[in-house]
Coordinates of C-alpha atoms and ligand atoms in Angstrom, one line a residue:
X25 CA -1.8 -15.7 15.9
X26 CA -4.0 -16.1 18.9
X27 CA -2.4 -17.3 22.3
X28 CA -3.0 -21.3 22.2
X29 CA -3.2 -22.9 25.6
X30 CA -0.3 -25.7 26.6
X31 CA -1.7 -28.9 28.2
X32 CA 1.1 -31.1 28.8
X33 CA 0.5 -35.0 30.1
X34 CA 3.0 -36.3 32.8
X35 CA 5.3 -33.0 33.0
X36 CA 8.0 -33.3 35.0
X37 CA 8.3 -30.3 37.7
X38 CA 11.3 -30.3 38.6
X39 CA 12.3 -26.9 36.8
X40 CA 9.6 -25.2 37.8
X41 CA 10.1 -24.6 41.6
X42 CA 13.5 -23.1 43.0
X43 CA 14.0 -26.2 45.4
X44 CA 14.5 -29.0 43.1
X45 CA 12.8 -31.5 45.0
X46 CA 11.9 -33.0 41.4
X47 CA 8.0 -34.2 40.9
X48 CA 5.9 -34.3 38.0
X49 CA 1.7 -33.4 37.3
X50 CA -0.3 -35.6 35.2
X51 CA -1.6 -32.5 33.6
X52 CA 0.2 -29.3 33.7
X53 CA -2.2 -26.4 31.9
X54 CA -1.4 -23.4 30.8
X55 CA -4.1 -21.2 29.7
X56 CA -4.3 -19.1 26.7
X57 CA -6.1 -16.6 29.0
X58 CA -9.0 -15.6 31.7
X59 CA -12.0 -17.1 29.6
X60 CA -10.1 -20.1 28.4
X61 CA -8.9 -20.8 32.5
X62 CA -12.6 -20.6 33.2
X63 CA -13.9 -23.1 30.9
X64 CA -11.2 -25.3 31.0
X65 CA -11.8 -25.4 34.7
X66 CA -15.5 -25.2 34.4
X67 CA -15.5 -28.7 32.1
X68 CA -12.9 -30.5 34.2
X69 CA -14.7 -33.5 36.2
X70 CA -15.6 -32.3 39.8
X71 CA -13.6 -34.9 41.4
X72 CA -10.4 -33.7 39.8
X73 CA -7.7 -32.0 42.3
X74 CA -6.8 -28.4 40.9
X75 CA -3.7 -26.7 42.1
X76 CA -2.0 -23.2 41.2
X77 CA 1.9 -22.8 40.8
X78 CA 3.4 -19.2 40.5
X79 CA 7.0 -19.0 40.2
X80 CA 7.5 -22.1 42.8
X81 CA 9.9 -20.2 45.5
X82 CA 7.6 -21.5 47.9
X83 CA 6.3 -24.7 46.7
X84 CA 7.6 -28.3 46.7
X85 CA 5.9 -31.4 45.2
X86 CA 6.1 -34.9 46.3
X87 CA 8.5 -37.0 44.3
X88 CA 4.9 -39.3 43.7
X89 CA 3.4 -38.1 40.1
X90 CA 0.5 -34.6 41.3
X91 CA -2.6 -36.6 40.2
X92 CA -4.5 -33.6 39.2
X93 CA -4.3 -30.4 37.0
X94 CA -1.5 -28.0 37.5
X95 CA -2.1 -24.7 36.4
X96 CA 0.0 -22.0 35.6
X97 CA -0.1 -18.6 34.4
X98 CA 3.2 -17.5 33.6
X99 CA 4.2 -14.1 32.0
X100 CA 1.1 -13.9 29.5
X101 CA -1.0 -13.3 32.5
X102 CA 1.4 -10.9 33.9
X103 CA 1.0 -6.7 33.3
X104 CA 1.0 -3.8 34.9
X105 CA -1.5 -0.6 34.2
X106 CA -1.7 2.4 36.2
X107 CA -5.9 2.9 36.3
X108 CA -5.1 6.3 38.5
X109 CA -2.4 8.4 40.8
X110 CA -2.8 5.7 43.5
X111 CA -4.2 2.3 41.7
X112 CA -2.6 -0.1 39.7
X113 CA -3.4 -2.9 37.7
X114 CA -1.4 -6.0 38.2
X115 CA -1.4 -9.2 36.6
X116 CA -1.6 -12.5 38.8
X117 CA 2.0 -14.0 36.7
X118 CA 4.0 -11.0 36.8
X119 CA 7.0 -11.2 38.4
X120 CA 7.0 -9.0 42.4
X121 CA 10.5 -7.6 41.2
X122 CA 8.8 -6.2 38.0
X123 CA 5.8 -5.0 39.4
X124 CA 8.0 -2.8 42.0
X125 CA 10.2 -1.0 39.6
X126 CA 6.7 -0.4 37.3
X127 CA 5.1 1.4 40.4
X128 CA 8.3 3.1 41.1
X129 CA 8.5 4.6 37.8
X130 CA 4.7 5.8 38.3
X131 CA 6.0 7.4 42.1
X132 CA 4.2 4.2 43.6
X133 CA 6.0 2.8 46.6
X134 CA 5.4 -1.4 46.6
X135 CA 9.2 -1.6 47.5
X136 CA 8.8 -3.3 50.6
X137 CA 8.1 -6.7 48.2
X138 CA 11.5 -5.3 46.2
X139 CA 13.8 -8.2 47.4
X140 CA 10.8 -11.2 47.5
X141 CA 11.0 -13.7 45.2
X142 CA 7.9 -14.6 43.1
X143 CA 4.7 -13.5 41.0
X144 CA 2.2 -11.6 42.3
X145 CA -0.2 -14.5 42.4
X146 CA 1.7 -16.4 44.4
X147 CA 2.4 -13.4 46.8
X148 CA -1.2 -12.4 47.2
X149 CA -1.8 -16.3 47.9
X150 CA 0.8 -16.1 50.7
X151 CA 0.1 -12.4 51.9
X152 CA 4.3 -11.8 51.3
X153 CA 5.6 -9.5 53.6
X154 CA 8.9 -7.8 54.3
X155 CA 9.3 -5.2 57.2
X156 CA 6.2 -5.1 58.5
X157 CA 4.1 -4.9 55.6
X158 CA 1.8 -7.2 53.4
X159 CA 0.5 -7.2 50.3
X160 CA -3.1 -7.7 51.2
X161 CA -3.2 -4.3 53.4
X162 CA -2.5 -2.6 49.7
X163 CA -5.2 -5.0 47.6
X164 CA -8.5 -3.2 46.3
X165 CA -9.9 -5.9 44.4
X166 CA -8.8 -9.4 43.1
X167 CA -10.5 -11.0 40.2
X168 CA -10.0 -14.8 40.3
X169 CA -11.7 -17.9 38.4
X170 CA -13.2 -20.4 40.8
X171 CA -12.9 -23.9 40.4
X172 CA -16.3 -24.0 38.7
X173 CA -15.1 -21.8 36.1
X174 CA -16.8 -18.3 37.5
X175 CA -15.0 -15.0 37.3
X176 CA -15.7 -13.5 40.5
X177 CA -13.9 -10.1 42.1
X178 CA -13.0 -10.5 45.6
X179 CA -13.1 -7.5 47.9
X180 CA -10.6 -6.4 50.3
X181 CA -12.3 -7.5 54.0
X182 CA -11.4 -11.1 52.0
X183 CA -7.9 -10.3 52.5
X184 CA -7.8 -8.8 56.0
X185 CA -7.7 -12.3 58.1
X186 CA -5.5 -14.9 56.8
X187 CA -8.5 -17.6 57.3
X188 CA -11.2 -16.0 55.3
X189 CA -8.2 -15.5 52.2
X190 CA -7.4 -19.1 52.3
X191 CA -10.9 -20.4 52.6
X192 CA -12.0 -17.5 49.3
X193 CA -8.7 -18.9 47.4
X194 CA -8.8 -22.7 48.2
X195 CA -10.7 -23.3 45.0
X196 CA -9.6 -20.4 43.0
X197 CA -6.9 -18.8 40.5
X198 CA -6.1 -15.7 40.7
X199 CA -5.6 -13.5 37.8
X200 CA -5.3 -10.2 38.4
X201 CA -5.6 -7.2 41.1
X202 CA -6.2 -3.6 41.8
X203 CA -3.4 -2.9 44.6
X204 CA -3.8 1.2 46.4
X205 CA 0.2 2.1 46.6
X206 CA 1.5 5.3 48.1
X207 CA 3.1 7.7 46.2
X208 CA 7.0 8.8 47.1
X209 CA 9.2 11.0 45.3
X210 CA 12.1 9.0 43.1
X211 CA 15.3 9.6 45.5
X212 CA 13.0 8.0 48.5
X213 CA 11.6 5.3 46.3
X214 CA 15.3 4.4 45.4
X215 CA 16.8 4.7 49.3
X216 CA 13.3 2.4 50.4
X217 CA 14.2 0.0 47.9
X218 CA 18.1 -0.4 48.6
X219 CA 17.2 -0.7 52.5
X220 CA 14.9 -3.4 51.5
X221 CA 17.5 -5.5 49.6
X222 CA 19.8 -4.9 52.0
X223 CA 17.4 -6.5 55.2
X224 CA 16.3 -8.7 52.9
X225 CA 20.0 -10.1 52.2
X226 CA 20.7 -9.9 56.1
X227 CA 17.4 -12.4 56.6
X228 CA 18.2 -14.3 53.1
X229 CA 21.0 -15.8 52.1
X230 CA 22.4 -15.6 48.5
X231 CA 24.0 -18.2 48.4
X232 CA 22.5 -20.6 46.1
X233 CA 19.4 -23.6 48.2
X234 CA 18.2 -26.4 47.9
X235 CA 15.3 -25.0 50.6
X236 CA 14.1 -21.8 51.8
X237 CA 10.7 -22.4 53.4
X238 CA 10.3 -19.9 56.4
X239 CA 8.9 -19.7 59.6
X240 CA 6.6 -17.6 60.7
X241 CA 5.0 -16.8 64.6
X242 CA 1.2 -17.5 64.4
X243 CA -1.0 -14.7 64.5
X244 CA -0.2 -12.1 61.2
X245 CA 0.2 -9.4 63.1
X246 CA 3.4 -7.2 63.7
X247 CA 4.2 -7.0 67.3
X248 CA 2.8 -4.5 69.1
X249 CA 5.5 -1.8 68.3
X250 CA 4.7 -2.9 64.6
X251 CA 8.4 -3.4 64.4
X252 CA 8.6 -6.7 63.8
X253 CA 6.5 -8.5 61.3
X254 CA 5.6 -12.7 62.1
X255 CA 9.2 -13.6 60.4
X256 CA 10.9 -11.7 62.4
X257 CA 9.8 -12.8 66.0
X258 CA 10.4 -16.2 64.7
X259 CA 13.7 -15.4 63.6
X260 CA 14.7 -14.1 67.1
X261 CA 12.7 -17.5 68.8
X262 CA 14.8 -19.9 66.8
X263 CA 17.9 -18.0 66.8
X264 CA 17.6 -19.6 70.5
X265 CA 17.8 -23.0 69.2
X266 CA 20.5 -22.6 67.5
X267 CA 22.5 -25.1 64.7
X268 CA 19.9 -27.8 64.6
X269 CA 20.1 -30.6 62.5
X270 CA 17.5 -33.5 61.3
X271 CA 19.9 -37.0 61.5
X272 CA 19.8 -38.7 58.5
X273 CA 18.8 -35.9 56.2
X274 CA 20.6 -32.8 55.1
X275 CA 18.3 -30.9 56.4
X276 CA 19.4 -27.9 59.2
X277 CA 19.2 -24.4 60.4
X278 CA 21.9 -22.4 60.6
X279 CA 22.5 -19.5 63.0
X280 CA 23.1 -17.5 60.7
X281 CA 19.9 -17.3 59.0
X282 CA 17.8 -18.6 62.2
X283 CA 14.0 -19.2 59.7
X284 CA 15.1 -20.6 56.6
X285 CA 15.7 -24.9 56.4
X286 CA 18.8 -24.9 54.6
X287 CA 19.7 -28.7 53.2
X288 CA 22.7 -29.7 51.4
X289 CA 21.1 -32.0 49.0
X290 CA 17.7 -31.5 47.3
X291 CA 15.2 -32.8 49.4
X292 CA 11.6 -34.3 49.1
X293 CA 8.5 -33.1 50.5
X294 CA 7.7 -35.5 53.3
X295 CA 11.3 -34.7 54.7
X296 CA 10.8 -31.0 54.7
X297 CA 7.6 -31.3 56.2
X298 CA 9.1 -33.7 58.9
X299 CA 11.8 -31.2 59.8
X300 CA 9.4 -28.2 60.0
X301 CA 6.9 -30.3 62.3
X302 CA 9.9 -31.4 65.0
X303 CA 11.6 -27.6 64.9
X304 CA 7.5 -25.9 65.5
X305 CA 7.5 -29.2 68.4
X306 CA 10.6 -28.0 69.8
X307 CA 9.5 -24.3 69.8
X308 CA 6.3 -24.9 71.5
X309 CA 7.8 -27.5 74.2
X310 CA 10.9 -25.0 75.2
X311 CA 9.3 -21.6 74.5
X312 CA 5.6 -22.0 74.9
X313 CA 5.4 -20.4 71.4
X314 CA 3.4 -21.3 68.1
X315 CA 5.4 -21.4 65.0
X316 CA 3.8 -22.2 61.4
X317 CA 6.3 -22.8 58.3
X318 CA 4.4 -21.7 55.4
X319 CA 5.8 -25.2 53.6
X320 CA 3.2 -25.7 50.2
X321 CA 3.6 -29.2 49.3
X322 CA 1.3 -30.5 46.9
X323 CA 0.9 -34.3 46.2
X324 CA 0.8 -37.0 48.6
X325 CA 3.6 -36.9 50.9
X326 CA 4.9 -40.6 51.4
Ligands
FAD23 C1 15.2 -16.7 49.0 C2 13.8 -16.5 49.3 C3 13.4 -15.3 50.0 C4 12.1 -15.1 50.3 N1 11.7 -14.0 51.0 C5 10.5 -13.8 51.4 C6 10.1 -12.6 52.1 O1 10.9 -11.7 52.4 N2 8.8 -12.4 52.4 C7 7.8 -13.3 52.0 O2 6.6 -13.1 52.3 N3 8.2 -14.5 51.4 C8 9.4 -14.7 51.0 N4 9.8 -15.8 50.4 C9 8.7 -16.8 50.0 C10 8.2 -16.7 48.6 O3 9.0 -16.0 47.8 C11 6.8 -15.9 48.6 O4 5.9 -16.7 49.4 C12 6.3 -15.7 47.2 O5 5.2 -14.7 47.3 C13 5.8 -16.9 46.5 O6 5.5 -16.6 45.2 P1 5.6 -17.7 44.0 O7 5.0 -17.1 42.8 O8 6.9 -18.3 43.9 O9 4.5 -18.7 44.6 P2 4.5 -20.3 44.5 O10 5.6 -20.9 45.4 O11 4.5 -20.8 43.1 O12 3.1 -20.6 45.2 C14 2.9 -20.3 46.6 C15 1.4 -20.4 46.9 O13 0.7 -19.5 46.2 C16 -0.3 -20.1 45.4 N5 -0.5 -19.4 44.2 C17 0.5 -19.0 43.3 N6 -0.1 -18.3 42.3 C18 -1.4 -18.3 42.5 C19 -2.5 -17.8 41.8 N7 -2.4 -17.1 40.6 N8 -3.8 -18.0 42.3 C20 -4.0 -18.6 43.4 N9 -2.9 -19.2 44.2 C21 -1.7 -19.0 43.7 C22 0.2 -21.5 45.2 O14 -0.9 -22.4 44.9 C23 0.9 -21.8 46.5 O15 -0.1 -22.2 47.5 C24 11.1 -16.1 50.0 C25 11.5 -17.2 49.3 C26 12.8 -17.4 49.0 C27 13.2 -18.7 48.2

């Protein structure tokens, strides 16, 4: 039977991103696939608010009903196909961890993105990095459906500044992308992946959150060493401020894990985005430096 595609009225959200802050859209879509996202889109009234959810690890909606079209691709627009030694084919809703260990069983090294959470939509969207390296250094091409239901195929000087990415995906979805990987022999492929988990699990805690939304310093690039990548200098700024916690809401950092806003209660939007204001406030006031938490909350915040 052909895919069908799911449009559900009033869905509650609240499942669908790792945070629990709850929420719901007044249309959640689904789309049976690339064509059907396009003239769904293309036929939706021009005033209506679009937005894209991947696998929610870095998204939070208000607790007020999204009063526009969610869409979401989910594992039928996931894949992977090698196209040559070097290039792969990656679908927008795969999963990052499933993507990795596919390019590592083609020699492909993508393990940096081994221990981050997430599809690869929502990764190309955010430019995910670990150690030093993104995921839009490695993309050759991105197709994507614009708001007005085109299929266009972005190229990769789109994805070199973080400005003229956002401003190319603010009214689109994307669905799939070439990515260039190196190849590595197995045994190092294995070792780059273990190291990986095992910074990733130093930075990340496993315990179970009701938040993880991260600082990052402003400006993309890894320090001049190229040690470091934007995480990581904010890490070691706000290990300098230390415990810090928001009164009246459960919402703190922990020294521990100096970029992550922990809370011990799920927490809503407007408070998240509160807390991450007064800690970048704090930053700039005692250390002179920019922070940006890369907090994507979508609905109005009350
Ligand atoms: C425990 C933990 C550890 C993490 N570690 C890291 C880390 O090491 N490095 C790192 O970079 N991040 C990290 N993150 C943040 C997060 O995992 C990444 O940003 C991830 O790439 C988000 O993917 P997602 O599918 O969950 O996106 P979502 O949260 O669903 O969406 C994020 C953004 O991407 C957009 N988006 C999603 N899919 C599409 C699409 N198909 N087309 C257009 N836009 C789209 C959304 O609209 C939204 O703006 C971590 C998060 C957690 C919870």
């Amino acid at each position: 039977m052909p895919m069908q595609r799911t449009l559900i009225e009033n869905k509650d959200l609240t499942d669908l991103t790792w945070f629990h802050p709850g929420g719901s859209a007044k249309v959640f879509f689904q789309p049976a696939h690339m064509a059907d996202l396009g003239e769904y889109l293309r036929d939706l009234p021009e005033k209506t608010q679009v937005e894209v959810l991947g696998s929610g690890s870095n998204t939070c909606f208000s607790r007020e009903c999204f009063d526009g079209v969610l869409v979401y691709l989910g594992a039928r627009f996931g894949g992977f196909e090698a196209l040559s030694e070097r290039t792969v084919r990656v679908g927008a809703g795969a999963l990052t961890g499933d993507v990795v260990r596919e390019a590592m069983l083609h020699g492909l090294d993508l393990t940096f993105l081994g221990a981050v959470p997430g599809t690869i939509g929502g990764a190309i969207a955010s430019n995910a990095s670990f150690s030093g390296r993104r995921l839009c250094e490695r993309i050759l091409r991105a197709t994507v459906v614009s708001r007005d239901g085109r299929i266009q195929t972005l190229k990769p000087d789109v994805f070199e500044r973080s400005d003229r990415r956002a401003a190319a995906l603010r009214n689109a979805v994307i669905v799939q992308a070439v990515l260039d990987l190196p190849q590595q022999v197995p045994e190092r492929l294995n070792a780059a992946l273990a190291d990986v988990k095992r910074q990733h699990e130093e930075m990340f805690p496993a315990a179970p959150l009701y938040t993880g939304h991260v600082f990052s310093k402003k400006n993309e690039n890894a320090d001049e060493a190229g040690r470091k990548s934007p995480k990581e200098q904010a890490a070691q700024i706000l290990s300098r401020l230390g415990e810090f916690r928001l009164p009246g809401t459960g919402l703190y950092l922990d020294r521990s894990f100096p970029n992550i806003i922990f809370s011990n209660e799920s927490s809503d939007g407007s408070r998240l985005a509160e807390f991450a204001q007064f800690i970048t406030n704090r930053c700039r006031q005692e250390f002179a430096v920019d922070l940006e938490c890369n907090l994507n909350i979508v609905g109005d915040l009350r």
